[in-house]
Each structure stands twice: as structure tokens, then as C-alpha cells.
JSON list of C-alpha atoms in Angstrom, two decimals:
[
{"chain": "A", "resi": 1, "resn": "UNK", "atom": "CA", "xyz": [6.78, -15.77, -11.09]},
{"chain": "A", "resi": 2, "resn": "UNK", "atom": "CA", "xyz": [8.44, -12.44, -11.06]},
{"chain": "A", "resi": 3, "resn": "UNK", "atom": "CA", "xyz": [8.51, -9.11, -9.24]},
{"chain": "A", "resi": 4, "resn": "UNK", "atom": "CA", "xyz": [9.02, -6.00, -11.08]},
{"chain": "A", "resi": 5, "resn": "UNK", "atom": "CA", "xyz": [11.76, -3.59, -10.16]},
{"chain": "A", "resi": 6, "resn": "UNK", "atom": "CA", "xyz": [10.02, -0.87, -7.90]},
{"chain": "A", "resi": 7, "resn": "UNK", "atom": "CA", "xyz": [11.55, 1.51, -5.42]},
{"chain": "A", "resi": 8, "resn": "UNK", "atom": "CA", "xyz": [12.25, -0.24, -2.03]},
{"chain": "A", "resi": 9, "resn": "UNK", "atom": "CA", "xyz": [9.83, 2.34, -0.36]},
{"chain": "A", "resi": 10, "resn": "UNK", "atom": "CA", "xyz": [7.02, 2.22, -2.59]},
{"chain": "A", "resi": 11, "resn": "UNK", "atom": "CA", "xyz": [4.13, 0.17, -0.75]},
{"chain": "A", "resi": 12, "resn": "UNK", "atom": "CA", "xyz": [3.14, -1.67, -4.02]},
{"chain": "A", "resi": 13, "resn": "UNK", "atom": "CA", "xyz": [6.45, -2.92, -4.32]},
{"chain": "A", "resi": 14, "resn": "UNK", "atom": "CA", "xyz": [6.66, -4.39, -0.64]},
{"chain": "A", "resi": 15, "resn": "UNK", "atom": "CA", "xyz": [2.55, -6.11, -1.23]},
{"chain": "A", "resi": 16, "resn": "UNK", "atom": "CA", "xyz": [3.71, -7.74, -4.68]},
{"chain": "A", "resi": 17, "resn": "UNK", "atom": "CA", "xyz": [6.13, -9.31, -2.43]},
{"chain": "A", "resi": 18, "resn": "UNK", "atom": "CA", "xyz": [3.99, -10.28, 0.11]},
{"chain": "A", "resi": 19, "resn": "UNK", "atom": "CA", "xyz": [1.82, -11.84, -2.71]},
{"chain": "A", "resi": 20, "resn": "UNK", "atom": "CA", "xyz": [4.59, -13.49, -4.01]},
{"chain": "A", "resi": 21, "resn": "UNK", "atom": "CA", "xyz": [5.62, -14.97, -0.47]},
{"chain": "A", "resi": 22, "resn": "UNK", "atom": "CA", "xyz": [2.29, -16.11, 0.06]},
{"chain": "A", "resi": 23, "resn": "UNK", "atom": "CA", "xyz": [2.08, -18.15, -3.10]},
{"chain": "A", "resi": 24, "resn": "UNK", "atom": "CA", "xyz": [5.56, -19.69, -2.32]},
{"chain": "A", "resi": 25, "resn": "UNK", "atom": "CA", "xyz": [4.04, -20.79, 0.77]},
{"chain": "A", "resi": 26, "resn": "UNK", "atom": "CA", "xyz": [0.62, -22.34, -1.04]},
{"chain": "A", "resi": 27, "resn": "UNK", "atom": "CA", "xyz": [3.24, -24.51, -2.61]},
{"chain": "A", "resi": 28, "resn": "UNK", "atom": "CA", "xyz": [5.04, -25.81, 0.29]},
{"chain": "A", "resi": 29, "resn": "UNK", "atom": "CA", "xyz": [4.41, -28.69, 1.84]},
{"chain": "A", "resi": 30, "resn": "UNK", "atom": "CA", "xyz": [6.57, -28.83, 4.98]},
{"chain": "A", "resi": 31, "resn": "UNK", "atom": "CA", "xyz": [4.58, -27.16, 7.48]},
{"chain": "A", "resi": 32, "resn": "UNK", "atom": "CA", "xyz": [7.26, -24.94, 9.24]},
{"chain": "A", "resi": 33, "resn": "UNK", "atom": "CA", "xyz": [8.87, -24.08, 5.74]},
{"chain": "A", "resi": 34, "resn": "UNK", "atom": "CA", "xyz": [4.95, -22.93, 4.88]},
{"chain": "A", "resi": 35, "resn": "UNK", "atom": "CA", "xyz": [4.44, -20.97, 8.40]},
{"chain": "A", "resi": 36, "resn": "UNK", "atom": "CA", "xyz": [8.12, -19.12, 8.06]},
{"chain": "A", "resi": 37, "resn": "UNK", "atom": "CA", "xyz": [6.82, -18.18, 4.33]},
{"chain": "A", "resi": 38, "resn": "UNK", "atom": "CA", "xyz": [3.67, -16.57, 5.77]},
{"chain": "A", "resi": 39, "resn": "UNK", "atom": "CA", "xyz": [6.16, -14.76, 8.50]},
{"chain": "A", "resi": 40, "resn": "UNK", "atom": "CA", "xyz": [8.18, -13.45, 5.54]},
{"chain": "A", "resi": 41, "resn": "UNK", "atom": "CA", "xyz": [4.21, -12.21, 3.96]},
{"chain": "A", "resi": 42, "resn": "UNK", "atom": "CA", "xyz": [3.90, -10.73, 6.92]},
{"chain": "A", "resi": 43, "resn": "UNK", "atom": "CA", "xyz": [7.02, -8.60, 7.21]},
{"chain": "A", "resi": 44, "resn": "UNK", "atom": "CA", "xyz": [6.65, -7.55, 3.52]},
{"chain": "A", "resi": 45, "resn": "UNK", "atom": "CA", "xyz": [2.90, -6.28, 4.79]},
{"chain": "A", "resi": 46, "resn": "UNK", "atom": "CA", "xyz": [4.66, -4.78, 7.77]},
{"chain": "A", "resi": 47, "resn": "UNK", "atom": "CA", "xyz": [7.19, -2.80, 5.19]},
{"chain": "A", "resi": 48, "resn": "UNK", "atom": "CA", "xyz": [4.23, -1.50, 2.92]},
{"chain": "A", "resi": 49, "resn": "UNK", "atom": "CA", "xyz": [2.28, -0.29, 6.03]},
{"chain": "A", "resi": 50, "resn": "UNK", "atom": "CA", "xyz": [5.44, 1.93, 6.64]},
{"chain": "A", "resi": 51, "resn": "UNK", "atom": "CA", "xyz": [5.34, 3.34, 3.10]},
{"chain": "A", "resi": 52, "resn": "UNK", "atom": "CA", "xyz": [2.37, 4.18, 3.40]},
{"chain": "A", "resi": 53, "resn": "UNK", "atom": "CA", "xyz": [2.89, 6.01, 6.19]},
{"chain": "A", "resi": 54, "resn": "UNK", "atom": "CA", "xyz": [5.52, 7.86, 5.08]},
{"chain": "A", "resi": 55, "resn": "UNK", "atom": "CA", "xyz": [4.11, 8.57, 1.95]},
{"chain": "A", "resi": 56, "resn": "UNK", "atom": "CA", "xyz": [0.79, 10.07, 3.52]},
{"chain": "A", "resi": 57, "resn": "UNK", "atom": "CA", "xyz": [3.27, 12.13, 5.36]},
{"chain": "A", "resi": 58, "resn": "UNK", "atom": "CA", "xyz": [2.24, 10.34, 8.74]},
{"chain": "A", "resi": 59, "resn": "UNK", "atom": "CA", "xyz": [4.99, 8.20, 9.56]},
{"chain": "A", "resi": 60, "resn": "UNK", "atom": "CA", "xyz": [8.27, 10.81, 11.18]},
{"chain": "A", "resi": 61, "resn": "UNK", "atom": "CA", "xyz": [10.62, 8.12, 11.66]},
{"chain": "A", "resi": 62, "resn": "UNK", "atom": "CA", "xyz": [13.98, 8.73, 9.19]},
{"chain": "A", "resi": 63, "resn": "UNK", "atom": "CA", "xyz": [14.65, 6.47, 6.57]},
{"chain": "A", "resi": 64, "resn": "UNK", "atom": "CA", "xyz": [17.58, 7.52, 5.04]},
{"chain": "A", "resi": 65, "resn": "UNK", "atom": "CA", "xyz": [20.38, 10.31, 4.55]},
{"chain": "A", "resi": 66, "resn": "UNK", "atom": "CA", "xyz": [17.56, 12.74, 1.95]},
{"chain": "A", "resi": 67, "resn": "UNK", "atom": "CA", "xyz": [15.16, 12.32, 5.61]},
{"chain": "A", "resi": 68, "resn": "UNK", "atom": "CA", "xyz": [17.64, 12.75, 7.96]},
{"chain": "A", "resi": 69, "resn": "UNK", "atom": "CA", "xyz": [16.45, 15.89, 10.05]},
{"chain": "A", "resi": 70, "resn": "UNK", "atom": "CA", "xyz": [18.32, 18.48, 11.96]},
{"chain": "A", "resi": 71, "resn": "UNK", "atom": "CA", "xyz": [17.26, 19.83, 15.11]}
]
């Protein structure tokens, strides 16, 4: 199981992981190990929520030096 290379801010890219993280987790059977995977799903949703956001133009928090945005 693999992830393709994608831009860090491109929501696809941060749901494939969450995907990903979420089948680790099918596969584990220590309990915490399983419920720390689904934390690490959950971030990754988290992360693609945000690029949406920004890519709909409705998220005005900074992300880097190409946003950075002077009064």
C-alpha cells in the first residue's frame, strides 16, 4: 500500500492518507495502537479540511512565505 506523491496542500493528498491510516488501523490488533491510528485519520482529515479551505479561497490563515501578507 502506497501513497502517491501529491503537493502537501492538496486535500486529496491529505484523505489518501487518512485512508491509508485507517486501513493500518483495520489491521491492528492492540487496541490503543488501533485508536492512536484513527487519531492520526483524523488529523490527516483535519489537514484536508484546511486545503480545502484555502483552496475555495475561504480559509485567511498564512501558510507559507508565497501567503505571507503585508499590512
Amino acid at each position: 500500500m502506497g501513497i502517491e506523491r501529491a503537493a502537501p496542500r492538496d486535500a486529496a493528498h491529505w484523505r489518501a492518507r487518512a485512508e491509508e491510516a485507517r486501513a493500518i488501523a483495520r489491521a491492528m490488533r492492540d487496541s490503543e495502537a488501533h485508536r492512536a491510528m484513527l487519531g492520526i485519520a483524523a488529523g490527516y482529515e483535519r489537514l484536508a479540511g484546511a486545503a480545502e479551505r484555502r483552496e475555495g479561497g475561504t480559509d485567511d490563515v498564512a501558510c507559507g512565505p508565497e501567503d505571507a501578507r503585508i499590512p
